[in-house]
Coordinates of C-alpha atoms in Angstrom, one line a residue:
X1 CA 0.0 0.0 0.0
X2 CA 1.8 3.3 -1.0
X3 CA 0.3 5.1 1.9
X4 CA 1.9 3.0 4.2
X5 CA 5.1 2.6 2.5
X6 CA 5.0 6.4 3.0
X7 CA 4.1 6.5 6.6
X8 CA 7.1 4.1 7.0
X9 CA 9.2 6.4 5.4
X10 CA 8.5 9.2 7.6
X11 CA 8.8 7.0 11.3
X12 CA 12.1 6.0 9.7
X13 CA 13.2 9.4 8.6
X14 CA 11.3 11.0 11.8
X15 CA 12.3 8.8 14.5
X16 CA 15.4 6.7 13.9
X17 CA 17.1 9.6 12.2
X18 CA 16.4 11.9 14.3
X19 CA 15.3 15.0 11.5
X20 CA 12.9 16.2 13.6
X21 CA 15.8 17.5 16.0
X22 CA 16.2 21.3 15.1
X23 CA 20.3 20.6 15.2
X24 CA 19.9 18.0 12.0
X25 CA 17.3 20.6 10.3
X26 CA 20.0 22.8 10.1
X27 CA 21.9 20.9 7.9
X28 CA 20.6 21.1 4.5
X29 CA 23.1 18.6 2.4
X30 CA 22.1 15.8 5.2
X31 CA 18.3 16.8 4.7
X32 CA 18.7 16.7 1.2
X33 CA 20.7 13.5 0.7
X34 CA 19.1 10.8 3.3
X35 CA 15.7 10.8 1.0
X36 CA 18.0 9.4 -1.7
X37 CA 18.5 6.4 -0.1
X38 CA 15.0 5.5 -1.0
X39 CA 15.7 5.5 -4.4
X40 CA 18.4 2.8 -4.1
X41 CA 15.1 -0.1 -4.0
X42 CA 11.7 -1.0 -2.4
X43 CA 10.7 0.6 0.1
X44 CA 10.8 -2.9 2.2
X45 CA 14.0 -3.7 1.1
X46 CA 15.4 -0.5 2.1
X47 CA 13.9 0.5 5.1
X48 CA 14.5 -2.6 7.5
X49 CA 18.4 -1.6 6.4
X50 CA 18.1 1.8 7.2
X51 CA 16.2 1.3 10.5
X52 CA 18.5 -0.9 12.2
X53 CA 22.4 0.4 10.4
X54 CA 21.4 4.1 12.4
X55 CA 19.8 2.6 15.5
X56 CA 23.2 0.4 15.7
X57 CA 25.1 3.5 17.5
X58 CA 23.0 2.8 20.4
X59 CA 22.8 -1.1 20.8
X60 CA 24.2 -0.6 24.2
X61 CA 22.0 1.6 25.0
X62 CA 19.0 -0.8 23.7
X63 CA 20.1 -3.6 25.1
X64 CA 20.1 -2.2 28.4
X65 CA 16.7 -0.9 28.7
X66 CA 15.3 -4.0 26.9
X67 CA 16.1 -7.8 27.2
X68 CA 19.6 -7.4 26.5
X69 CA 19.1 -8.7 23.3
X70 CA 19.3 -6.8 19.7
X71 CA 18.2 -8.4 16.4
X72 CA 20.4 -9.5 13.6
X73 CA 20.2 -8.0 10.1
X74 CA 19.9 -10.4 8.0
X75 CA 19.6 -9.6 4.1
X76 CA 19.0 -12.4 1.4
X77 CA 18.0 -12.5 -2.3
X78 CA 18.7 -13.3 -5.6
X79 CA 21.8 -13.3 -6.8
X80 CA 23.6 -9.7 -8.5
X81 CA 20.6 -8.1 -6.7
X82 CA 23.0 -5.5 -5.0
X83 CA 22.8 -7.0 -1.3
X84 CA 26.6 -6.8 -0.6
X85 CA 26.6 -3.8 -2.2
X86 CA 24.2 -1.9 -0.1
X87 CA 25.2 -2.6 3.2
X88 CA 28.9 -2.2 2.2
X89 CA 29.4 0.3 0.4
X90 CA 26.7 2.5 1.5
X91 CA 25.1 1.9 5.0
X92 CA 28.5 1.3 6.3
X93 CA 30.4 4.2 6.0
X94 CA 27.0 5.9 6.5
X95 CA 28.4 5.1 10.1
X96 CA 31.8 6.0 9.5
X97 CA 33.5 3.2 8.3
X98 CA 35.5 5.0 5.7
X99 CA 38.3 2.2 4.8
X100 CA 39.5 -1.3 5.2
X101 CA 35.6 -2.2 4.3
X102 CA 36.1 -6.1 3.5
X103 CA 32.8 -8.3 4.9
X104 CA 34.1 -11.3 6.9
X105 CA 33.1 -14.8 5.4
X106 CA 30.8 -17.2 7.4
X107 CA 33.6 -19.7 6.0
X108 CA 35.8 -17.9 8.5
X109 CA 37.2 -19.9 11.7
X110 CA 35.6 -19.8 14.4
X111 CA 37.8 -17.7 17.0
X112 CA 38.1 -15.1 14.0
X113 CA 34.1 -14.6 14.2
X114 CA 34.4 -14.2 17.6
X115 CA 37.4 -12.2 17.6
X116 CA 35.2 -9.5 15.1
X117 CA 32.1 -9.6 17.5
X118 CA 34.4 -8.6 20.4
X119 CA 35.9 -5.8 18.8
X120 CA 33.2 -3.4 18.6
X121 CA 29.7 -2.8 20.3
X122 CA 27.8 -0.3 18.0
X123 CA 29.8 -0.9 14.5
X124 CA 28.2 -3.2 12.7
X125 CA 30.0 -6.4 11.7
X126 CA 29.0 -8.1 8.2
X127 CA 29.6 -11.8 7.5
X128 CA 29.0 -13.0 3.8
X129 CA 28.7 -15.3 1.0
X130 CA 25.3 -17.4 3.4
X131 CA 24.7 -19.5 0.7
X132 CA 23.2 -23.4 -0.3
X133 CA 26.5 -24.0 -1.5
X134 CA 28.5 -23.2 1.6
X135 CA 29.0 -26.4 3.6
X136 CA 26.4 -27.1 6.1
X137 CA 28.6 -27.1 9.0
X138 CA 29.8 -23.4 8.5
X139 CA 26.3 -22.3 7.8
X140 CA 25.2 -24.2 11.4
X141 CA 27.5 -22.7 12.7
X142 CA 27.0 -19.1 11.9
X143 CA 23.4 -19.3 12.9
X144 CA 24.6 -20.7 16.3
X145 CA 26.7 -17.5 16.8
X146 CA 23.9 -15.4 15.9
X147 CA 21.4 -16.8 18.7
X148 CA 24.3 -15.6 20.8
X149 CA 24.9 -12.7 19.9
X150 CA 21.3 -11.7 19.9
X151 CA 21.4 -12.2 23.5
X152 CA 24.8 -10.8 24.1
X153 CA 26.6 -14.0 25.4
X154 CA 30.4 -14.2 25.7
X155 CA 32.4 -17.0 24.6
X156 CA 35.8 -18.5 26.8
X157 CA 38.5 -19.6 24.7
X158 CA 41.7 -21.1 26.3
X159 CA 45.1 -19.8 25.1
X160 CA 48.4 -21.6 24.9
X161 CA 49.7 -20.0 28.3
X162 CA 46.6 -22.1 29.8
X163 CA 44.8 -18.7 30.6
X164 CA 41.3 -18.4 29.7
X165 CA 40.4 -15.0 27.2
X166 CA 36.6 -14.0 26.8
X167 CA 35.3 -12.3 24.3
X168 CA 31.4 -10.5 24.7
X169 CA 29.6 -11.0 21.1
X170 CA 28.3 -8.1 21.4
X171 CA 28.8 -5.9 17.9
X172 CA 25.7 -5.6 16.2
X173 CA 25.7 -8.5 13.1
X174 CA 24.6 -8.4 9.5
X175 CA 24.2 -12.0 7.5
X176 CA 24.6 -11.6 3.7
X177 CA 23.6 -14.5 1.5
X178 CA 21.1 -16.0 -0.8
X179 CA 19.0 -18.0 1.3
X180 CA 17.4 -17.8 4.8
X181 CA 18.2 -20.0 7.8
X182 CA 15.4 -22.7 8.6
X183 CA 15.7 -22.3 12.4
X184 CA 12.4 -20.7 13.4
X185 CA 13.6 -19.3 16.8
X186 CA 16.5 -17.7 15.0
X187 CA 14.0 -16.2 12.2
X188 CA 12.3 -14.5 15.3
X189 CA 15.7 -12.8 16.3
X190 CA 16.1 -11.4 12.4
X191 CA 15.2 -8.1 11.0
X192 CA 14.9 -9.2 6.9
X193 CA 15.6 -7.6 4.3
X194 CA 15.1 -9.0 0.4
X195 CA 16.3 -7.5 -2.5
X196 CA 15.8 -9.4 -5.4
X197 CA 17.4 -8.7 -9.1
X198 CA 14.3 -8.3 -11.0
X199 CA 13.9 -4.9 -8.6
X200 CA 17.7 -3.3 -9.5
X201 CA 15.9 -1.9 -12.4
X202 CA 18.5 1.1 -14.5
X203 CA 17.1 3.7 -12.4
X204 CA 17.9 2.2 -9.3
X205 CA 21.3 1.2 -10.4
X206 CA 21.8 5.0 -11.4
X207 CA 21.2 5.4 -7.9
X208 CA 23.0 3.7 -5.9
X209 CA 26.0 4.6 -7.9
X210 CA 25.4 8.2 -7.2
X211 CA 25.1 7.6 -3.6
X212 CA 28.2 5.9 -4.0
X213 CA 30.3 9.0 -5.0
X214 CA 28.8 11.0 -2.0
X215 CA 31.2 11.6 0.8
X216 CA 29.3 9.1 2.8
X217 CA 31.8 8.5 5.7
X218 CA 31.8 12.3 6.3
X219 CA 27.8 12.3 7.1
X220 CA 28.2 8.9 8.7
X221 CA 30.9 11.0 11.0
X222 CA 28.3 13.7 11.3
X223 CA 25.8 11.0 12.0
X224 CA 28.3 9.4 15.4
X225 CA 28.8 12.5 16.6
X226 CA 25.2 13.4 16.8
X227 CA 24.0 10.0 18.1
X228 CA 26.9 10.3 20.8
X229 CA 25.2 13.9 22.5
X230 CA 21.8 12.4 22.1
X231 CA 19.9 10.4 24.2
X232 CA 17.9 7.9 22.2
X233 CA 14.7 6.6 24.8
X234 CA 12.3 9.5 23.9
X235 CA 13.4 8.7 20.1
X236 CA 12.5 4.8 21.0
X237 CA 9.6 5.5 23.4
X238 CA 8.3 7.3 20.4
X239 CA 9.1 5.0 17.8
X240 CA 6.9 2.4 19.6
X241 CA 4.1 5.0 20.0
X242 CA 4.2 5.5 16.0
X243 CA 4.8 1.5 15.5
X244 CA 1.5 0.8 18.2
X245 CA -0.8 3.5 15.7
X246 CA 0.8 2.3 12.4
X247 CA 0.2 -1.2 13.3
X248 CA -3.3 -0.5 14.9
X249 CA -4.2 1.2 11.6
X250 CA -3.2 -1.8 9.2
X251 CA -4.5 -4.3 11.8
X252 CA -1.2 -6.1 12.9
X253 CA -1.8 -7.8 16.5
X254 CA 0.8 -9.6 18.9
X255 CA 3.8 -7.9 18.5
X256 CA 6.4 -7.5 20.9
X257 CA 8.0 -4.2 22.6

């Protein structure tokens, strides 16, 4: 429904980016540019991206005054349908990350997953390549550390000195593939996003490289520095006030906080 789309433009552009703070109204190229992102693909392709990559900068502060969980992003489709792309090369250094921008594998080893989930708490980290193909034991095992870090758990590895080193999973994590995981309680603990190749139409594709020649990491900077002189629980407490109407207006019952 294009009204809807539209009212989920605004909560996003309203709440989670904070625009109707009178600091980022006075900064024209910012107010001009964000809309742009909407151009890159659907609007429910985008939006789940753009949602959780600027409410990332306060996962601490989210897992605190909820469960001490936050959800994983997890963005499948079609192959060549731009998914890498997206997250990489524009929603990441939309929060800074300006070089060195090379997605882990879920082929990785184990203690280097962990080793990427204990390095940050409100960058995200991006595992790809989630794919049929991948052998099945990789792909389990992925998934496994993605109930975890939902949650926030730690994991104790010993070291050669026969001391013990933890490391929180904490960072906020992104999935990147070409299929969905079949474990339902995981699916719970996703936020989805799927672009699919038949929807990179020219236009789009025009887009997103224009985006791409933006000076990206020097909003997402902007972006940080904001977030990190703002306190975000009137922004959530009215997110869920706009969520509760929105829903209440399209009929959608039973979900959570």
């Amino acid at each position: 429904c294009p009204h809807r789309q539209l009212e989920g433009v605004h909560i996003v552009l309203d709440v989670v980016l904070g625009l109707e703070d009178h600091r980022l109204r006075a900064e024209p190229p910012r107010q001009q540019f964000l809309p742009r992102l909407l151009d890159l693909n659907e609007p429910h392709v985008v939006l789940p991206i753009l949602g959780w990559f600027y409410a990332a900068v306060w996962t601490p502060i989210i897992r605190r005054l909820g469960s001490e969980s936050y959800p994983i992003l997890w963005v499948w489709g079609s192959p060549m349908a731009g998914k890498t792309t997206i997250v990489r090369d524009v929603f990441w250094p939309l929060l800074g990350v300006a070089r060195q921008r090379h997605c882990y594998s879920v082929t990785d080893t184990a203690f280097a997953t962990y080793a990427a989930l204990d390095a940050t708490r409100t960058i995200p980290q991006i595992w790809d390549e989630y794919r049929t193909d991948v052998p099945e034991d990789k792909r389990r095992a992925i998934e496994r550390v993605a109930r975890r870090v939902y949650g926030g758990e730690s994991e104790t590895r010993g070291r050669a000195d026969l001391r013990l080193k933890t490391m929180s999973l904490l960072a906020p994590m992104v999935v990147v593939g070409e299929t969905m995981p079949v474990d339902t309680a995981l699916c719970d603990r996703l936020i989805v996003s799927s672009p699919l190749r038949m929807s990179l139409t020219p236009e789009r594709e025009a887009a997103m490289e224009a985006v791409r020649r933006e000076p990206l990491a020097a909003l997402g900077a902007s972006y940080v520095a904001w977030s990190l002189r703002t306190d975000p629980r009137p922004l959530l407490e009215l997110a869920r006030a706009k969520r509760a109407a929105w829903c209440a207006a399209a009929g959608i019952q039973g979900l959570g906080p």
